[in-house]
PDB file of C-alpha atoms in Angstrom:
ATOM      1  CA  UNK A   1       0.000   0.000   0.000  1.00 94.00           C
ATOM      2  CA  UNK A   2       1.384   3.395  -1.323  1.00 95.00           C
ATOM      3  CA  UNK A   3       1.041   6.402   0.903  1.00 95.00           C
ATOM      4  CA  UNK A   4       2.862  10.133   0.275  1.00 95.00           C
ATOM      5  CA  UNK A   5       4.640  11.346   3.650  1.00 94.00           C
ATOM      6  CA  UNK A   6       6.775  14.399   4.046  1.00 94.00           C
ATOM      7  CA  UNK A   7      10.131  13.445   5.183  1.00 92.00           C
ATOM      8  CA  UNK A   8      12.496  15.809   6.252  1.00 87.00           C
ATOM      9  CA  UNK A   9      10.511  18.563   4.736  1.00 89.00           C
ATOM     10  CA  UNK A  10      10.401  16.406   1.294  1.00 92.00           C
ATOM     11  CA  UNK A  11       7.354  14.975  -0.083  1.00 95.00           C
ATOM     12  CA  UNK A  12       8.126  11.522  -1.197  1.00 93.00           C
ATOM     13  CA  UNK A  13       5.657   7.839  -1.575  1.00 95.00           C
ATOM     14  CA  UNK A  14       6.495   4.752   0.636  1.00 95.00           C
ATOM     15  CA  UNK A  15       5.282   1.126  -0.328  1.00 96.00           C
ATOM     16  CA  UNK A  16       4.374  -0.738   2.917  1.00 97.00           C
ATOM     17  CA  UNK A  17       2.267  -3.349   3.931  1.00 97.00           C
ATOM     18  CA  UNK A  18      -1.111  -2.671   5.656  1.00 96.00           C
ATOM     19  CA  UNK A  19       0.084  -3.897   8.760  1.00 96.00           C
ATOM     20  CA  UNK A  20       3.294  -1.855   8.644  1.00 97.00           C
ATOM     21  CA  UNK A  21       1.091   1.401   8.372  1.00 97.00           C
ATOM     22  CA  UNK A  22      -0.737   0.455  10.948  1.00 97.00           C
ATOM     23  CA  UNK A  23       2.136  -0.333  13.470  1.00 97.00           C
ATOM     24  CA  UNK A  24       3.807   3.008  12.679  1.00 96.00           C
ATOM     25  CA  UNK A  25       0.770   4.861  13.464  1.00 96.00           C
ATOM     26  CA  UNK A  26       0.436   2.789  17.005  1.00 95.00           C
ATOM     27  CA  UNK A  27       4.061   3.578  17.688  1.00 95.00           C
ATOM     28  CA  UNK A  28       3.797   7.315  16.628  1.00 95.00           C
ATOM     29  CA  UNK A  29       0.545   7.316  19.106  1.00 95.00           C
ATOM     30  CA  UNK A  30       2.444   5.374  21.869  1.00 93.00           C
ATOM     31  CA  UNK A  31       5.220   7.800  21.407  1.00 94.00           C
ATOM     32  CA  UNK A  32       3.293  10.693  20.712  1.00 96.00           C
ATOM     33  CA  UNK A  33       4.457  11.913  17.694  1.00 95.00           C
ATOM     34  CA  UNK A  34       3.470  11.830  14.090  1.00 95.00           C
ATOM     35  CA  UNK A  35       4.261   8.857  11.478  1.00 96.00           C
ATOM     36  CA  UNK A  36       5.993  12.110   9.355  1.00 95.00           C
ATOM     37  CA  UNK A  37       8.664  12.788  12.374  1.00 95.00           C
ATOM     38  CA  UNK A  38       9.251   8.770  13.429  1.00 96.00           C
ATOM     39  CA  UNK A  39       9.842   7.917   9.468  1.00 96.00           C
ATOM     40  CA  UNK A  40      12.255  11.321   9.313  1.00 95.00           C
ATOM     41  CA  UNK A  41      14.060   9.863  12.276  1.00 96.00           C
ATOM     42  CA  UNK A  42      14.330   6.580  10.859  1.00 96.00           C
ATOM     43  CA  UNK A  43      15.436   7.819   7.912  1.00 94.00           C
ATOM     44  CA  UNK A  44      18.312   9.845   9.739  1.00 93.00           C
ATOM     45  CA  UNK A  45      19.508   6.907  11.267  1.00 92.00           C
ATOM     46  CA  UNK A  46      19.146   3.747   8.824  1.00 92.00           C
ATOM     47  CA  UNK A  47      22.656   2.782   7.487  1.00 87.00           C
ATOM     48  CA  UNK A  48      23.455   3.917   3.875  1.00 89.00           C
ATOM     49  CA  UNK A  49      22.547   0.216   2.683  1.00 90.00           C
ATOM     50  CA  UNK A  50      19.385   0.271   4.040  1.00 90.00           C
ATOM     51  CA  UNK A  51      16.366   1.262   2.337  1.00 94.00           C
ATOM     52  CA  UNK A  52      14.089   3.558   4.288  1.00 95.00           C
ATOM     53  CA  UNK A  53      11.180   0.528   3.900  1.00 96.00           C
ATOM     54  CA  UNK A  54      13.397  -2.007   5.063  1.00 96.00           C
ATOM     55  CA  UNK A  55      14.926   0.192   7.839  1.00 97.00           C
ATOM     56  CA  UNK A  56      11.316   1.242   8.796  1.00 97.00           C
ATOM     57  CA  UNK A  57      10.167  -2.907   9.110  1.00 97.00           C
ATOM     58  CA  UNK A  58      13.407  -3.608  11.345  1.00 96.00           C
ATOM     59  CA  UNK A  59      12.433  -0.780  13.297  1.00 95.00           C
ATOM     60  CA  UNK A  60       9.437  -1.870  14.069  1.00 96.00           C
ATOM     61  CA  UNK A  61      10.821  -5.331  14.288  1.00 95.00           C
ATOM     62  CA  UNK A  62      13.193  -4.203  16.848  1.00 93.00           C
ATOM     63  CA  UNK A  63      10.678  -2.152  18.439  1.00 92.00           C
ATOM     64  CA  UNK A  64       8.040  -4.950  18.943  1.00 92.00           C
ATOM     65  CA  UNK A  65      10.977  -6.491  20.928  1.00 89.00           C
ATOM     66  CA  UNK A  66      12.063  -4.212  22.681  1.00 87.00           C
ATOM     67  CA  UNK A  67       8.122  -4.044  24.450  1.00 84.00           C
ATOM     68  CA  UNK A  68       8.274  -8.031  24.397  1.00 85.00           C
ATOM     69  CA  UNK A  69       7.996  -9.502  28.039  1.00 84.00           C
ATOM     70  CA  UNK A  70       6.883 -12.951  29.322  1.00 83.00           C
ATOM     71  CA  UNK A  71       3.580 -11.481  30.859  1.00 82.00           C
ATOM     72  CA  UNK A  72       3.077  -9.775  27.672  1.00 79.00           C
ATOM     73  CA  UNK A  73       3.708 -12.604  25.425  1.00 76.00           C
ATOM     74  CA  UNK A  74       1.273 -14.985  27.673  1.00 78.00           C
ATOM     75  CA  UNK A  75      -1.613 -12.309  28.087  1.00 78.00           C
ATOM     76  CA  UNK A  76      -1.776 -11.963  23.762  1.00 75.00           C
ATOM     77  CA  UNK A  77      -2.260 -15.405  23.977  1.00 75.00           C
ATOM     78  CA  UNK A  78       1.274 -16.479  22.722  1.00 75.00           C
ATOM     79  CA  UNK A  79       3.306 -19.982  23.441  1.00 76.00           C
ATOM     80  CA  UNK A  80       0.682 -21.564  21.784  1.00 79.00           C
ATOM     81  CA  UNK A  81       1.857 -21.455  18.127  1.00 78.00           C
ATOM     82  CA  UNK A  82       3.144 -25.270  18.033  1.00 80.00           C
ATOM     83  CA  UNK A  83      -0.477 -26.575  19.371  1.00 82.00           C
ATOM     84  CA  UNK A  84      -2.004 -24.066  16.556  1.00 81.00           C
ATOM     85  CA  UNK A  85       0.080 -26.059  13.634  1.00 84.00           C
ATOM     86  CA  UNK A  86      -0.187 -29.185  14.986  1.00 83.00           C
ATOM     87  CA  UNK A  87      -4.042 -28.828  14.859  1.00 80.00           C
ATOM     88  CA  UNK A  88      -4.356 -27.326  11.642  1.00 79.00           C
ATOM     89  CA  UNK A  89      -1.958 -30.070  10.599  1.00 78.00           C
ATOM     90  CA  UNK A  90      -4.508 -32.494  11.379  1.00 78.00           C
ATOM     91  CA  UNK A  91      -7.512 -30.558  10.208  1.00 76.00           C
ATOM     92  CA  UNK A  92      -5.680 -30.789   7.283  1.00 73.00           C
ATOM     93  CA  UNK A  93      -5.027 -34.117   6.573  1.00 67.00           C
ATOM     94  CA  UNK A  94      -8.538 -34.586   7.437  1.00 69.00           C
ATOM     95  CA  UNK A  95      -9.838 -32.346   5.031  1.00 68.00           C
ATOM     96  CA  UNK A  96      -7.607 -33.915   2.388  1.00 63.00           C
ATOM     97  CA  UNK A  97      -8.941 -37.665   2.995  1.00 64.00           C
ATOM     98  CA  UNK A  98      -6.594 -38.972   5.355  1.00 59.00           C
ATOM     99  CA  UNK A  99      -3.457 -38.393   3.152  1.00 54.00           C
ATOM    100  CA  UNK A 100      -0.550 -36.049   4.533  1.00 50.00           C
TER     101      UNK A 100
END
């Protein structure tokens, strides 16, 4: 999803995902500060190999982390991914006859 932002005074378009938009625009409110000032800071800091999409998703990435604790991870439900895959690995090979 294409949006225009003004970085650094500049108008300029950034591809992201959906879900990308909408994390910036939680942090920015968390932070309290616009998407336009965290994506200009981002962009001050990335590394010169860096794009400013890619340095934006390891941001959040790193971010995400950062906020990641064990109460956190157990009151959004997490630790349950590998009972999640197992069952939809057997709804699966029901669905499909039997046959893996």
């Amino acid at each position: 999803m294409k949006r225009s932002i003004r970085i650094g005074g500049h108008r300029t378009s950034l591809a992201l995902e959906g879900p990308m938009w909408d994390a910036l625009e939680d942090v920015g409110r968390r932070e309290k500060i616009t998407v336009s000032a965290l994506c200009t800071w981002i962009e001050r800091i990335k590394g010169e190999e860096s794009s400013l999409t890619s340095a934006i998703r390891v941001f959040l990435l790193e971010y995400a982390l950062a906020a990641a604790t064990d109460d956190g991870h157990s009151a959004a439900g997490h630790g349950r991914l590998a009972q999640e895959i197992k069952h939809h690995r057997r709804a699966s090979v029901k669905g499909a006859g039997g046959k893996a």
